[in-house]
PDB file of C-alpha atoms in Angstrom:
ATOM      1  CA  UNK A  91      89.553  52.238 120.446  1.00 35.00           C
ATOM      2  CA  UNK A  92      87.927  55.396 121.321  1.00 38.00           C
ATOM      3  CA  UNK A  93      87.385  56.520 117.330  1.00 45.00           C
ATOM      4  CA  UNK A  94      86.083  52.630 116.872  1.00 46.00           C
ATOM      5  CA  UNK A  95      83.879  53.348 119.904  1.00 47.00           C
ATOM      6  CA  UNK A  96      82.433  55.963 118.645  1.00 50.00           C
ATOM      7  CA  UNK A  97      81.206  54.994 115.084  1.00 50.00           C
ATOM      8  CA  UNK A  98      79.696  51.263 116.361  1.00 50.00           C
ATOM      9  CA  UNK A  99      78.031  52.978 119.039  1.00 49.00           C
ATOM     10  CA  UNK A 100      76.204  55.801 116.781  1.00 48.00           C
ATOM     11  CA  UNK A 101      75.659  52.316 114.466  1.00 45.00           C
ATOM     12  CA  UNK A 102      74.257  50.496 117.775  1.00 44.00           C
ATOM     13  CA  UNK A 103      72.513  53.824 119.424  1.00 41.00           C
ATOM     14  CA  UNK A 104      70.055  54.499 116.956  1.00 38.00           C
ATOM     15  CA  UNK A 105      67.723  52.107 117.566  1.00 33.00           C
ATOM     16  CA  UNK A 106      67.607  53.256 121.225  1.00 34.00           C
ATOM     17  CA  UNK A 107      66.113  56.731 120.069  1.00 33.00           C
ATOM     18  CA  UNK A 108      62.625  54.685 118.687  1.00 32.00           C
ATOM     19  CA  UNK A 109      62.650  51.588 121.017  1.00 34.00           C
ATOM     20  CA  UNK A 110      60.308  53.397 123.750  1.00 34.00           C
ATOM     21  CA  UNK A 111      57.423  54.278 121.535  1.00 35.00           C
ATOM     22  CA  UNK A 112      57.470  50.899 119.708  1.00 34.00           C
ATOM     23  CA  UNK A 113      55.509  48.880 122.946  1.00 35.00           C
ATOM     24  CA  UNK A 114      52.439  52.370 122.851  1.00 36.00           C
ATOM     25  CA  UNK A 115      48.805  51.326 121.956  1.00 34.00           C
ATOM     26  CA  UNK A 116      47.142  52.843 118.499  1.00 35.00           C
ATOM     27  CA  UNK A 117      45.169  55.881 119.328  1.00 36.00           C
ATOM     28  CA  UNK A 118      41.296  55.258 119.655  1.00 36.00           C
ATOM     29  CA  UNK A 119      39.424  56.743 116.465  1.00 38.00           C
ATOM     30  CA  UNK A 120      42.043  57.394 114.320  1.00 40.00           C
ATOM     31  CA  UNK A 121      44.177  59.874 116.161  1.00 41.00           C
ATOM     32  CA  UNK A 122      46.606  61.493 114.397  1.00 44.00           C
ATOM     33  CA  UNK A 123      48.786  62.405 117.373  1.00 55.00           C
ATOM     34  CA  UNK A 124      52.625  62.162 117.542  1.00 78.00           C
ATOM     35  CA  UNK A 125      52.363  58.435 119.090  1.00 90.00           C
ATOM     36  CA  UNK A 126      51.295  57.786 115.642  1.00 92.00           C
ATOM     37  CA  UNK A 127      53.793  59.944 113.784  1.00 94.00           C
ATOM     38  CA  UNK A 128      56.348  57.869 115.742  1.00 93.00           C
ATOM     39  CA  UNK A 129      54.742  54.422 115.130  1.00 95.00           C
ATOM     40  CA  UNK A 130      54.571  54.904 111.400  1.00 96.00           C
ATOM     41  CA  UNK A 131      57.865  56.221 110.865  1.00 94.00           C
ATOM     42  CA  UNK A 132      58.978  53.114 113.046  1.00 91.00           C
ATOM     43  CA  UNK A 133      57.451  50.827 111.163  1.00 94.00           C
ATOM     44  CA  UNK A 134      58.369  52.565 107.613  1.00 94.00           C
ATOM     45  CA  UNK A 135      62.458  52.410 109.199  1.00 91.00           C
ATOM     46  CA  UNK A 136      62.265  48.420 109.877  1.00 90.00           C
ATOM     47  CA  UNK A 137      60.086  47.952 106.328  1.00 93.00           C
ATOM     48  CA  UNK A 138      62.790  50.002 104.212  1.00 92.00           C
ATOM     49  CA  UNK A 139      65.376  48.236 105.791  1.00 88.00           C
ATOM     50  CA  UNK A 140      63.755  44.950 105.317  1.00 88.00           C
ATOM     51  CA  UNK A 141      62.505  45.145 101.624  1.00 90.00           C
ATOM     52  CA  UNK A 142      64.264  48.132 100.168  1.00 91.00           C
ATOM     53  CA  UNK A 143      63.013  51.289  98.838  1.00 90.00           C
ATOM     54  CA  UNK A 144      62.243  50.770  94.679  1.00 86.00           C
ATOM     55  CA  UNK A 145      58.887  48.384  96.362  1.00 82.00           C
ATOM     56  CA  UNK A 146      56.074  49.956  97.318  1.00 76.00           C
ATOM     57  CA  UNK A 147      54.450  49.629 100.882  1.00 88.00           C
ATOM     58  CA  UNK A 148      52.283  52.297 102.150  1.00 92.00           C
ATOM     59  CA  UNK A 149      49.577  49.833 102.774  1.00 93.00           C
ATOM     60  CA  UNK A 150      52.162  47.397 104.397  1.00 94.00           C
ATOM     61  CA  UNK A 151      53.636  50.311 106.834  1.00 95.00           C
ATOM     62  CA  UNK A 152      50.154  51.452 107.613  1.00 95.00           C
ATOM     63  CA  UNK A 153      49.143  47.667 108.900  1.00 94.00           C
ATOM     64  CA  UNK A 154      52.510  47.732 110.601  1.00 95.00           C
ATOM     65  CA  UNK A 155      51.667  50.963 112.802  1.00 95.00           C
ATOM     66  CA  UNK A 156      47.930  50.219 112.797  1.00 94.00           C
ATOM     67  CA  UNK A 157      46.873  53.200 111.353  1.00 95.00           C
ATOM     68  CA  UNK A 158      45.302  53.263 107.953  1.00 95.00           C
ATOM     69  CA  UNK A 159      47.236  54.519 104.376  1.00 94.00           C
ATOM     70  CA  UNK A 160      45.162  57.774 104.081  1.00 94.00           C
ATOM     71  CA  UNK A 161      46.609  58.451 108.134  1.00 95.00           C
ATOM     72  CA  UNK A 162      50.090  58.224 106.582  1.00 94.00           C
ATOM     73  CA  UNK A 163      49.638  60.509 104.075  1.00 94.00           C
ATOM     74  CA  UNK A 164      47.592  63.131 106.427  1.00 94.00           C
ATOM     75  CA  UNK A 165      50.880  62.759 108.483  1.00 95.00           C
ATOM     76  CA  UNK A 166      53.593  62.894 105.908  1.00 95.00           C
ATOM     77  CA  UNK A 167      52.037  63.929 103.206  1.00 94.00           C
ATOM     78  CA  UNK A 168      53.233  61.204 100.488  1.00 91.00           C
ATOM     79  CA  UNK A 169      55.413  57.711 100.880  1.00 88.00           C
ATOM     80  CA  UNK A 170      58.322  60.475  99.969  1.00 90.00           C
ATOM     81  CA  UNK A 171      57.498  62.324 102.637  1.00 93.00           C
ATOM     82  CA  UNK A 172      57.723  59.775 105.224  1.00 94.00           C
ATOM     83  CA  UNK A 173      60.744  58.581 103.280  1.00 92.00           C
ATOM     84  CA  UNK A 174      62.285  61.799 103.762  1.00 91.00           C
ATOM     85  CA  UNK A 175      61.276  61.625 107.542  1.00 93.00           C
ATOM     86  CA  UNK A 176      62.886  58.243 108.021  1.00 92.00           C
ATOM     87  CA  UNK A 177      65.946  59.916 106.556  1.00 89.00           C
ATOM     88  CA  UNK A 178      65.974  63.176 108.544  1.00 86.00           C
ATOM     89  CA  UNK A 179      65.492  60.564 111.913  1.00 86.00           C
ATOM     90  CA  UNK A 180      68.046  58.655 110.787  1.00 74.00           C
ATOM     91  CA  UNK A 181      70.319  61.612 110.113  1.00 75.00           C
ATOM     92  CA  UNK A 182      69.639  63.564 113.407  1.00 73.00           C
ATOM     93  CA  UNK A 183      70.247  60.379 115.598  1.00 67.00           C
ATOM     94  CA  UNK A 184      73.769  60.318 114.157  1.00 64.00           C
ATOM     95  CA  UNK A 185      74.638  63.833 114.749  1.00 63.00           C
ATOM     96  CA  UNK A 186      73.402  64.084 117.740  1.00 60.00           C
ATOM     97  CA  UNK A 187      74.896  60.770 119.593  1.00 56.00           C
ATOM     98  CA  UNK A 188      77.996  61.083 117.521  1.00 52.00           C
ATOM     99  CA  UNK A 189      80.191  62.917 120.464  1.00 51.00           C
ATOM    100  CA  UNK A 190      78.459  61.834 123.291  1.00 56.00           C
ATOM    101  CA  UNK A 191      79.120  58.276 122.811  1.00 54.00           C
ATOM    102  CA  UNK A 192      83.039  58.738 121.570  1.00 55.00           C
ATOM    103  CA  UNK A 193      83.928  57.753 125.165  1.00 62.00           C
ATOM    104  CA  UNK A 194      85.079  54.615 126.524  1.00 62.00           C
ATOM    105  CA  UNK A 195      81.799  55.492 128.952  1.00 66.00           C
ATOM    106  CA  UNK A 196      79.775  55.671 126.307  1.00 62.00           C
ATOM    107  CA  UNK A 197      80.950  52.665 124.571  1.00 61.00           C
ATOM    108  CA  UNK A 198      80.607  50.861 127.398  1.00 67.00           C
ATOM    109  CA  UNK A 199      77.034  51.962 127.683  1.00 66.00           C
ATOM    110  CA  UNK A 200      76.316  50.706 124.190  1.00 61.00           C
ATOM    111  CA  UNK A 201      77.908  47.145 124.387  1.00 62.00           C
ATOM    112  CA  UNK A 202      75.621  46.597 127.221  1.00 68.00           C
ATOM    113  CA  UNK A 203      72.497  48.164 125.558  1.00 64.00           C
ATOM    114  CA  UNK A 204      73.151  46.217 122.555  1.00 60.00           C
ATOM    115  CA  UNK A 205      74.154  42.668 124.315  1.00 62.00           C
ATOM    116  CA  UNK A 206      70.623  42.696 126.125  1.00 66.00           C
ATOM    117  CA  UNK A 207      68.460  43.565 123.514  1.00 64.00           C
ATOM    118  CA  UNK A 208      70.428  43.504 120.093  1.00 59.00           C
ATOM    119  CA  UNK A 209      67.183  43.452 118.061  1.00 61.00           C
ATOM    120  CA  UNK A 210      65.624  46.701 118.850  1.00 57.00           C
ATOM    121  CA  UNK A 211      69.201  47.904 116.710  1.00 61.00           C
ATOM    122  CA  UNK A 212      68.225  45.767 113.690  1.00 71.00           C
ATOM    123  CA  UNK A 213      66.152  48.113 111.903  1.00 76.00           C
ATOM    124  CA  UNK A 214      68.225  51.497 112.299  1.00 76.00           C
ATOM    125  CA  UNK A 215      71.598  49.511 111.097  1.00 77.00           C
ATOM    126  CA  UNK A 216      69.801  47.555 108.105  1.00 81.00           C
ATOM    127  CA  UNK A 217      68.217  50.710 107.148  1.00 85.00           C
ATOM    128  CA  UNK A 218      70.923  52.357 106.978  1.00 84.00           C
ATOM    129  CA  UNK A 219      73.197  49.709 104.328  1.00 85.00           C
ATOM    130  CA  UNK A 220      70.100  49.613 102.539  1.00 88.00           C
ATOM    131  CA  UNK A 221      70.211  53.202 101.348  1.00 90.00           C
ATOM    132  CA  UNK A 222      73.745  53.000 100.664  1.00 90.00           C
ATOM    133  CA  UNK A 223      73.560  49.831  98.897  1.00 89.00           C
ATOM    134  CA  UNK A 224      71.149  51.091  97.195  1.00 91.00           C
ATOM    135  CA  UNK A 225      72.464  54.626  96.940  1.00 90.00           C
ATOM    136  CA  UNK A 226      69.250  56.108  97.942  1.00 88.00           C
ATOM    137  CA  UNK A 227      69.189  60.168  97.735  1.00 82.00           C
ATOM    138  CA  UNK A 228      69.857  59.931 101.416  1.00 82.00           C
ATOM    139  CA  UNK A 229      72.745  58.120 101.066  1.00 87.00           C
ATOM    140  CA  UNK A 230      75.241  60.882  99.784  1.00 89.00           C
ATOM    141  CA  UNK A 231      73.778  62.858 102.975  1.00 86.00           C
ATOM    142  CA  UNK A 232      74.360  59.903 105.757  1.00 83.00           C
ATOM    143  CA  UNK A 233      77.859  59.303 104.168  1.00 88.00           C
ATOM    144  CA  UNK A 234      78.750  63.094 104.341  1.00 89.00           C
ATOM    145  CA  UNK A 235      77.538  63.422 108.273  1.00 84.00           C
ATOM    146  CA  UNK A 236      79.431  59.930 109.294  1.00 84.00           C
ATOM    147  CA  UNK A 237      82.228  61.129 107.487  1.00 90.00           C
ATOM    148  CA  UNK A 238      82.146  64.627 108.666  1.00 90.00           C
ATOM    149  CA  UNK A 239      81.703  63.612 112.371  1.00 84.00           C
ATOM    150  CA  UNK A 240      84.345  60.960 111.958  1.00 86.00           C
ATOM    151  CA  UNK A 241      86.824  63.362 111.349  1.00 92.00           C
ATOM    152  CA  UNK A 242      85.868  66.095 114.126  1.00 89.00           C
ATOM    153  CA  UNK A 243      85.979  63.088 116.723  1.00 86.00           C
ATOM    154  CA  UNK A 244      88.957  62.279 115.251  1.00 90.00           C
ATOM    155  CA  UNK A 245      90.958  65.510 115.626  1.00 94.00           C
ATOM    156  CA  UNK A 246      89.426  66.028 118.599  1.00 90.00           C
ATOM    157  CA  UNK A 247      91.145  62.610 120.123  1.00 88.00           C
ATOM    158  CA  UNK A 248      94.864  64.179 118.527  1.00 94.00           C
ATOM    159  CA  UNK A 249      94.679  67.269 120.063  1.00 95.00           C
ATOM    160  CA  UNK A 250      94.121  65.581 123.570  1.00 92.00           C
ATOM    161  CA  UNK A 251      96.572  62.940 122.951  1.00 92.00           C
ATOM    162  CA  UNK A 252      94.009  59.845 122.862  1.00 88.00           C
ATOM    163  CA  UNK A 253      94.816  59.098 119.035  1.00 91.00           C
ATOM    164  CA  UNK A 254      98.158  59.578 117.607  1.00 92.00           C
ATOM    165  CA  UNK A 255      98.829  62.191 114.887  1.00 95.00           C
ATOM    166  CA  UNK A 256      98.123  61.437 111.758  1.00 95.00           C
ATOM    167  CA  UNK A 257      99.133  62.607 107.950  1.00 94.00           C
ATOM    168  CA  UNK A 258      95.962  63.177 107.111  1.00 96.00           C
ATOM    169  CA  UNK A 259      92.610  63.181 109.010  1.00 96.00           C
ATOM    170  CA  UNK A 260      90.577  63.901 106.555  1.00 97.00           C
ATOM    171  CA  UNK A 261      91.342  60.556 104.219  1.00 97.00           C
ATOM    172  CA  UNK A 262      91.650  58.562 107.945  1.00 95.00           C
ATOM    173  CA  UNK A 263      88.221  59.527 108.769  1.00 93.00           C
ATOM    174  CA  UNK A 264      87.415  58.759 104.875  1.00 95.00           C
ATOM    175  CA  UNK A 265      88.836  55.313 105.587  1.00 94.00           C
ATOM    176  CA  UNK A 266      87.149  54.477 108.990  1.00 90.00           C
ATOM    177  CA  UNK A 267      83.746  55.413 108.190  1.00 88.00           C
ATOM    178  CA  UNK A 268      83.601  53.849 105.100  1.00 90.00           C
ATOM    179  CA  UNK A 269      85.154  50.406 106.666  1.00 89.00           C
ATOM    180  CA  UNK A 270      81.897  50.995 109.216  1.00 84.00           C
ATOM    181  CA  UNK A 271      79.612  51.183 106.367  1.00 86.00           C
ATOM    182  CA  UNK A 272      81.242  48.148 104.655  1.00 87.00           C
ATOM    183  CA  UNK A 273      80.433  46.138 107.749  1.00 85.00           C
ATOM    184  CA  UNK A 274      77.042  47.016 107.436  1.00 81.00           C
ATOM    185  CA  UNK A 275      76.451  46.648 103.751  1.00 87.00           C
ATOM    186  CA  UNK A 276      78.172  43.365 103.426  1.00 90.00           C
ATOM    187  CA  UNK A 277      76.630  41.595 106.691  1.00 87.00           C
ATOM    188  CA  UNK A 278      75.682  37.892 104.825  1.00 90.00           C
ATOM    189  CA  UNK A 279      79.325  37.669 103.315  1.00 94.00           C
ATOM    190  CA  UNK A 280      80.549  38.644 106.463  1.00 94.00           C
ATOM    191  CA  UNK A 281      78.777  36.467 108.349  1.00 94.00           C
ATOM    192  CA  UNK A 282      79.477  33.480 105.523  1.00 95.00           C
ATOM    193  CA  UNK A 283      83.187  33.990 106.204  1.00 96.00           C
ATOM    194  CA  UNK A 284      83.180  33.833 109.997  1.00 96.00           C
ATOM    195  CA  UNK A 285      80.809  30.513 110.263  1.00 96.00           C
ATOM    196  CA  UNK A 286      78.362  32.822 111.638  1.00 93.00           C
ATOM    197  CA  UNK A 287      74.059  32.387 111.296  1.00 91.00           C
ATOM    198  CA  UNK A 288      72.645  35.390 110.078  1.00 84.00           C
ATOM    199  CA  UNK A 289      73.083  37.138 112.892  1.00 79.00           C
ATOM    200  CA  UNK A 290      74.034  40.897 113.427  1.00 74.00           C
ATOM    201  CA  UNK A 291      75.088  40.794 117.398  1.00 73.00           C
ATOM    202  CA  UNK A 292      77.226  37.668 116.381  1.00 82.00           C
ATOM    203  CA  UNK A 293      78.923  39.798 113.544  1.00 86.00           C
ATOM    204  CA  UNK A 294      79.713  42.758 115.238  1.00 80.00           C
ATOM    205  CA  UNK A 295      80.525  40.969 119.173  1.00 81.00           C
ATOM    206  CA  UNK A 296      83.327  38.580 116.792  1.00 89.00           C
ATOM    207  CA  UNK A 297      84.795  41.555 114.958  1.00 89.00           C
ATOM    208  CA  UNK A 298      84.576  44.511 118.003  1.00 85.00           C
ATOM    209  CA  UNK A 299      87.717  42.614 119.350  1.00 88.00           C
ATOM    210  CA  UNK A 300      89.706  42.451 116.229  1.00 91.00           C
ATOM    211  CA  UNK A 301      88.659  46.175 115.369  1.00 88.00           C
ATOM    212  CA  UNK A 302      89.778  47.081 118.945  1.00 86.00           C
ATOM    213  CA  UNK A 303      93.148  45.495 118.398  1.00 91.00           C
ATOM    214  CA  UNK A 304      94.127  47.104 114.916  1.00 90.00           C
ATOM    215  CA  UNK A 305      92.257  50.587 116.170  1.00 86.00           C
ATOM    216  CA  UNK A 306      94.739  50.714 119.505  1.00 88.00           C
ATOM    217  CA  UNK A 307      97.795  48.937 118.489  1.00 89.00           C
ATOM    218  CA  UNK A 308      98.249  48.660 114.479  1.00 88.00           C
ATOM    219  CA  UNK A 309      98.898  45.547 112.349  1.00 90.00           C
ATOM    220  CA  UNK A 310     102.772  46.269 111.807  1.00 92.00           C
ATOM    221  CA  UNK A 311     105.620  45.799 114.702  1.00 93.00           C
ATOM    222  CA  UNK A 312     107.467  48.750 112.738  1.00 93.00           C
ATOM    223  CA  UNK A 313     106.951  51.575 110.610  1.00 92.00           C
ATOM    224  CA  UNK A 314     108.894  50.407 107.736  1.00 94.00           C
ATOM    225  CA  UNK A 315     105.752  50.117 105.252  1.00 92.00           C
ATOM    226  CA  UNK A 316     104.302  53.134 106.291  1.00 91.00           C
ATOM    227  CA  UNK A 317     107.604  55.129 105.632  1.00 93.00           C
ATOM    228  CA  UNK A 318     107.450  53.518 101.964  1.00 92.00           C
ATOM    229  CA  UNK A 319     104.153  54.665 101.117  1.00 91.00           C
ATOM    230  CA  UNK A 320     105.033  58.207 102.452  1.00 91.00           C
ATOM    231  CA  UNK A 321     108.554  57.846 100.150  1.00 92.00           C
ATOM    232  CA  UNK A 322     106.004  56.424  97.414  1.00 91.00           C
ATOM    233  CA  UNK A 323     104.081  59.665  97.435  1.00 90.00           C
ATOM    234  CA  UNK A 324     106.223  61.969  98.459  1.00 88.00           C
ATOM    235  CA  UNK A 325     105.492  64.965  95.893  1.00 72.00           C
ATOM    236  CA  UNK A 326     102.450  63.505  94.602  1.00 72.00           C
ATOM    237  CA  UNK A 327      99.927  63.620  97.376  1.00 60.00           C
ATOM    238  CA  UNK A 328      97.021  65.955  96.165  1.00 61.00           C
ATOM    239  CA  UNK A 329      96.495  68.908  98.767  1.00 57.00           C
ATOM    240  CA  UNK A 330      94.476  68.478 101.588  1.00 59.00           C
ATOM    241  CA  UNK A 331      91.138  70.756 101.830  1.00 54.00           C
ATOM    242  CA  UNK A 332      91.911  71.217 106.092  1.00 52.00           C
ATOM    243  CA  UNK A 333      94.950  72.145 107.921  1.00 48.00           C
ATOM    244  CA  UNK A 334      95.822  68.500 109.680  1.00 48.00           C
ATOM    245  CA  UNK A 335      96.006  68.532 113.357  1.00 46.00           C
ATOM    246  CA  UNK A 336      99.913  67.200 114.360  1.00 50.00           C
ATOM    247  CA  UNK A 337     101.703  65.566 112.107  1.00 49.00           C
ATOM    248  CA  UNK A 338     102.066  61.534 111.357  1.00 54.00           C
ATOM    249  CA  UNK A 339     106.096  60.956 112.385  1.00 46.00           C
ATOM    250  CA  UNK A 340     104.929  59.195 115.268  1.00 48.00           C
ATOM    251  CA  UNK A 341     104.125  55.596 113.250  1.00 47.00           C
ATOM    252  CA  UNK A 342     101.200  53.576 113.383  1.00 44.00           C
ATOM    253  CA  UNK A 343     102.576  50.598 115.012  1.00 46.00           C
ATOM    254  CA  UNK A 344     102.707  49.927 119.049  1.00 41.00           C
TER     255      UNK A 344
END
C-alpha cells in the first residue's frame, strides 16, 4: 500500500501546489507580477484539461485569470510558452512530492486533503490524461518522471523490507504507473462500469480500497501462476537495463 500511496497521492497533491493563489485579486493596472504569472498558468492548467490542447484559447485563459491576451504573451511569451510552463509545473510538482508523500503519513495526509476539497485536484489530474491521451510532447516527459520515480520508491520500499522483492523493478514500476495513468485516462468508462456519476472523488474513494487490497496482499492464495510464467520465460526474458534489488522467490501472494 505504501507504492499505491505514493502514486495517488502525487495524482491527488498537485492541485494543492496552485490552490492558494487561485482565491488572490487581479493586480490594479495591469500588473504583470507573479500573482498573475500564477493565475494564468492556473487557469491555462484547468482550460487544457478541460478542452484539450489542438483548440485554441488564449483569449479564453486570459478572461479566466483576468488579465488581457497581450499580458499572457508579455508573461510567457506565446500560448507554447505557457504551454510549456503548464508542463514544467506539472512536471516539478511530481518530482518533488513524489518521496515525500510515499508514506503511510503522507497518504494519510492526502486522503484527507482530497476528501474535503476534491475539486481543487480536478484540474492537475484531468490535465494530466489529457496530454497523454492526447500524447502531447509533454507526455513522453510526465510518463518518463512517473515511471522513473515509481521505480526509485519502489526499490527503496525492498531494500527496507516494506515491499517484497521482486524479479524485476523496472517492468513493476512500468506496470504500476501505467495502471495509474489508465485510471486517469479512462475516468467516464470507469465511472460507467462502477454505477458511478461523473465524479472523480467517487472513482478513486471506490477503487483506493480494492487497489489497497491487491497492492498489500495479491490476487492469488499461492504462487503456482507466478512460478509458470517464470517457467514460461525462463531463457527468454530480455536483459534488464538495472541491477534488481533482491530477488522475486518470495511470491506475490499473502
Amino acid at each position: 500500500m505504501i507504492h499505491v500511496g505514493g502514486l495517488m497521492g502525487r495524482l491527488m497533491q498537485w492541485a494543492l501546489l496552485a490552490g492558494g493563489d487561485a482565491g488572490n485579486p487581479p493586480p490594479a493596472g495591469g500588473q504583470r507580477d507573479d500573482g498573475a504569472k500564477v493565475r494564468v498558468r492556473d487557469a491555462a492548467v484547468a482550460h487544457f484539461a478541460s478542452v484539450g490542447f489542438s483548440r485554441p484559447g488564449l483569449d479564453e485563459i486570459a478572461r479566466a485569470a483576468a488579465v488581457t491576451a497581450d499580458d499572457v504573451v508579455a508573461l510567457f511569451g506565446s500560448e507554447e510558452g505557457l504551454r510549456q510552463a503548464c508542463d514544467e509545473y506539472v512536471l516539478q510538482a511530481l518530482v518533488g512530492w513524489a518521496h515525500e508523500k510515499a508514506t503511510l503519513e503522507g497518504m494519510r495526509q492526502v486522503m484527507m486533503s482530497y476528501q474535503a476539497n476534491p475539486g481543487s485536484y480536478q484540474a492537475q489530474i484531468s490535465y494530466l490524461g489529457r496530454a497523454v491521451a492526447e500524447n502531447t510532447p509533454a507526455a513522453a516527459r510526465l510518463v518518463d518522471v512517473l515511471v522513473d520515480e515509481s521505480e526509485s520508491i519502489i526499490r527503496d520500499n525492498i531494500r527496507d523490507g516494506t515491499m517484497r522483492p521482486s524479479d524485476d523493478p523496472r517492468a513493476l514500476a512500468v506496470l504500476i504507473a501505467t495502471t495509474m495513468l489508465g485510471l486517469v485516462t479512462m475516468a467516464p468508462h470507469i465511472e460507467r462500469a462502477l454505477g458511478l456519476p461523473a465524479s472523480q472523488q467517487q472513482m478513486l474513494l471506490r477503487l483506493a480500497l480494492p487497489a489497497g487490497e491487491i497492492y498489500t496482499h495479491g490476487l492469488y492464495t499461492n504462487d503456482a501462476y507466478l512460478t509458470l510464467v517464470r517457467d514460461a520465460l525462463a531463457g527468454s526474458h530480455p536483459p534488464q537495463q538495472q541491477g534488481n534489488t533482491g530477488s522475486g522467490s518470495e511470491g506475490t501472494g499473502s
